[in-house]
Short mmCIF file of C-alpha atoms in Angstrom, two decimals:
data_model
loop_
_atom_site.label_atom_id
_atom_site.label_comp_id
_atom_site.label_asym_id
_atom_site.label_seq_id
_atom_site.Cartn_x
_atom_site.Cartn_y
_atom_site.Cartn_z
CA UNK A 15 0.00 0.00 0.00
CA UNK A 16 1.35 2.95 -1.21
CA UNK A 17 -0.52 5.57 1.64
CA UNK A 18 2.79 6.57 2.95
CA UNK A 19 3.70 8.70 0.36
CA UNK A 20 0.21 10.95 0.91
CA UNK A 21 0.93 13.46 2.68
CA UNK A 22 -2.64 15.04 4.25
CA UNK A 23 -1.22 18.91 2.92
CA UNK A 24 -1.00 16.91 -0.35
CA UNK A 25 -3.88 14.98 -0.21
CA UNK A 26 -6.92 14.91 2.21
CA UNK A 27 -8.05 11.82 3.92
CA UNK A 28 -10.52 11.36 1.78
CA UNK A 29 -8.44 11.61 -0.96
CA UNK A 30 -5.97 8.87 0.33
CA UNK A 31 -8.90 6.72 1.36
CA UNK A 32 -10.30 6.61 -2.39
CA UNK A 33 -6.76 6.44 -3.55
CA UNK A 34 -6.11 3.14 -2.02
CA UNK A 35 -9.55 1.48 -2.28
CA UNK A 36 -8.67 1.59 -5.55
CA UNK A 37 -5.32 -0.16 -5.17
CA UNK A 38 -7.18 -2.42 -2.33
CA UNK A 39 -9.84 -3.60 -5.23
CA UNK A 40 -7.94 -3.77 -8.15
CA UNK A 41 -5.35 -6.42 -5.97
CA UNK A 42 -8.55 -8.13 -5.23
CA UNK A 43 -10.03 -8.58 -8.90
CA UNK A 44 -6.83 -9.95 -9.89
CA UNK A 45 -6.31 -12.43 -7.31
CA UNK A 46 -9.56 -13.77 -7.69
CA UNK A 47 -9.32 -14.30 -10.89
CA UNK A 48 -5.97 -17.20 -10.08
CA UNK A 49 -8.74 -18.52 -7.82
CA UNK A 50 -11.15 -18.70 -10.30
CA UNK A 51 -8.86 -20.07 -12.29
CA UNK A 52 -8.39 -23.08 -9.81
CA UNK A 53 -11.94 -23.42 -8.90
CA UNK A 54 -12.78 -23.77 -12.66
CA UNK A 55 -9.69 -27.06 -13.12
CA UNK A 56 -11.41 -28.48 -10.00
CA UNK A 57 -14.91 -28.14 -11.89
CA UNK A 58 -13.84 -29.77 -14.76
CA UNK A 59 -10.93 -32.12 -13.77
CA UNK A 60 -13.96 -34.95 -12.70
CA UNK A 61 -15.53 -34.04 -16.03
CA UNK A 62 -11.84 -34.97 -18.07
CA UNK A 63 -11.94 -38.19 -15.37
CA UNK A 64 -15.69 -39.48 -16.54
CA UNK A 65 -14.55 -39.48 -20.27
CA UNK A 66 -11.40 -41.25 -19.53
CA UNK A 67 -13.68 -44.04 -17.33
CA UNK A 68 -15.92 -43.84 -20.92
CA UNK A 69 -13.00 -44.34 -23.48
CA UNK A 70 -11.62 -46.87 -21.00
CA UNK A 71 -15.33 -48.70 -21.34
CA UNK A 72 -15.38 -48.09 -24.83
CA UNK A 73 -12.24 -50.06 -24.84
CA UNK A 74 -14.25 -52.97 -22.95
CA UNK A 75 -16.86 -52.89 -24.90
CA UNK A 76 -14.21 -53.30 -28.32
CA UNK A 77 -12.55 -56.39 -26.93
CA UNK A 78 -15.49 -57.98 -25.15
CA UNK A 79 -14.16 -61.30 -27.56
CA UNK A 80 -11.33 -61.18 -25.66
CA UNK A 81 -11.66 -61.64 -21.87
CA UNK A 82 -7.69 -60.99 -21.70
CA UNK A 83 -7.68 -57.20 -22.27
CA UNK A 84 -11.22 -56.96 -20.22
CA UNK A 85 -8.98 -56.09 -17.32
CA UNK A 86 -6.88 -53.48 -18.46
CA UNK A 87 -10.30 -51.31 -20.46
CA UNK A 88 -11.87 -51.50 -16.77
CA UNK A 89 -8.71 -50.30 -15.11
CA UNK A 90 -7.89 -47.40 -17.61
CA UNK A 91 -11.46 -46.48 -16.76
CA UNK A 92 -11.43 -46.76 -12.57
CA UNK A 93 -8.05 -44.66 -13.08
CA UNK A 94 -9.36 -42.23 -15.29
CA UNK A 95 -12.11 -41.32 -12.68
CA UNK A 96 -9.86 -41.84 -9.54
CA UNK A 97 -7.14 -39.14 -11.04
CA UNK A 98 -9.87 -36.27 -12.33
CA UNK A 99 -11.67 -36.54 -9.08
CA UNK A 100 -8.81 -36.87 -6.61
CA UNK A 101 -7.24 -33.66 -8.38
CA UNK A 102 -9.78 -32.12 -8.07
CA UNK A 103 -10.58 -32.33 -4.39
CA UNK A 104 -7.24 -32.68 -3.06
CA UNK A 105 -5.06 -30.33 -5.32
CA UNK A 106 -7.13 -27.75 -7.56
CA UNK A 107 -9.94 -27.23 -4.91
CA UNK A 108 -7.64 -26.64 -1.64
CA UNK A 109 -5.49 -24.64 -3.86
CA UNK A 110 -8.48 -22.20 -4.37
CA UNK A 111 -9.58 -22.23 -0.83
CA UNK A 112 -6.40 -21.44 -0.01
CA UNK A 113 -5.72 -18.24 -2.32
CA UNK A 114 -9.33 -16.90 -1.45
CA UNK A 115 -8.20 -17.47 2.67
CA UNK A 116 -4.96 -15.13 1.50
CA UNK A 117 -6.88 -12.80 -0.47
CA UNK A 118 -9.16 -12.01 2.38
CA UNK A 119 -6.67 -11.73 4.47
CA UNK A 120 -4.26 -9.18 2.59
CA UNK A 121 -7.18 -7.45 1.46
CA UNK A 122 -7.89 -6.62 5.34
CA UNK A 123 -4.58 -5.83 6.22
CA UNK A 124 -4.74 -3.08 3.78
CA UNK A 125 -8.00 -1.97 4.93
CA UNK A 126 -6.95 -1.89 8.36
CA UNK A 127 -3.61 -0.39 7.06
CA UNK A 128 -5.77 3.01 5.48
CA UNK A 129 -7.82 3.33 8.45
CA UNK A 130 -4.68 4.19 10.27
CA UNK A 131 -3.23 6.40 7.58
CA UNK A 132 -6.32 8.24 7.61
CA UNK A 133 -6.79 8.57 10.94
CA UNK A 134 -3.41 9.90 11.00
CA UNK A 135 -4.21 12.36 8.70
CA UNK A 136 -7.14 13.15 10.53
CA UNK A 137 -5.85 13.85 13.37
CA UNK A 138 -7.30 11.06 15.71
CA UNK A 139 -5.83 10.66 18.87
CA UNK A 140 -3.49 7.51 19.17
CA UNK A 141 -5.88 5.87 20.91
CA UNK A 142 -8.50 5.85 19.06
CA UNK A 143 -6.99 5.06 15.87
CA UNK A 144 -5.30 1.73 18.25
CA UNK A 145 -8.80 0.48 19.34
CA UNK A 146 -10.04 0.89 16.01
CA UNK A 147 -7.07 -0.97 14.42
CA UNK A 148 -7.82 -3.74 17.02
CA UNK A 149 -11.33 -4.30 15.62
CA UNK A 150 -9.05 -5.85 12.56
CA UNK A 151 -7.69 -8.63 14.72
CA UNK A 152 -9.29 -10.96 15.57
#
């Protein structure tokens, strides 16, 4: 957060407040977006996994005169499904739970950082701009 460099005779609180909710949001859209990004691959990952089980049974269903390569059809198919669901919940899915868990937090740091640069700026007594900060941690 760049509030530092506002000086209130340069700017007024107001001013510095709008200044970096701006900064605060556009951080926020962008970060969101990687999160999207993961939720999305953990959407469709079990989607890729169901038409690997169906080639797999398609596979079955080609060699059905041959109980030999049964075996491997089924197991391309129980793989397929195991590997586009388990990415999904244990890899894609935590890693967008995650990035939303940092974004929430960074995005209230900041928050809690510009209510103490304008308060500052203000004029508030120490204080009060302490047990206001406070309300931040919880």
């Amino acid at each position: 957060v760049r509030g530092r460099h506002h000086r209130p005779t340069v700017a007024g609180p107001e001013r510095i407040r709008e200044l970096l909710e701006v900064e605060i949001n556009t951080f926020e859209d962008e970060w969101r977006q990687s999160a999207k990004i993961w939720e999305s691959a953990g959407g469709y990952s079990p989607t890729i996994g169901i038409l690997g089980a169906v080639m797999g049974l398609i596979h079955v269903m080609e060699n059905l005169s041959d109980p030999t390569k049964l075996g491997a059809g089924i197991a391309v198919a129980f793989v397929a499904t195991i590997y586009g669901v388990g990415l999904a919940n244990l890899v894609y899915l935590p890693i967008a739970g995650k990035l939303k868990y940092y974004i929430g937090r960074m995005v209230s740091t900041r928050e809690m950082l510009i209510d103490g640069l304008v308060g500052i700026a203000v004029g508030d007594n120490p204080r009060i701009i302490e047990a206001r900060l406070k309300g931040y941690l919880h």
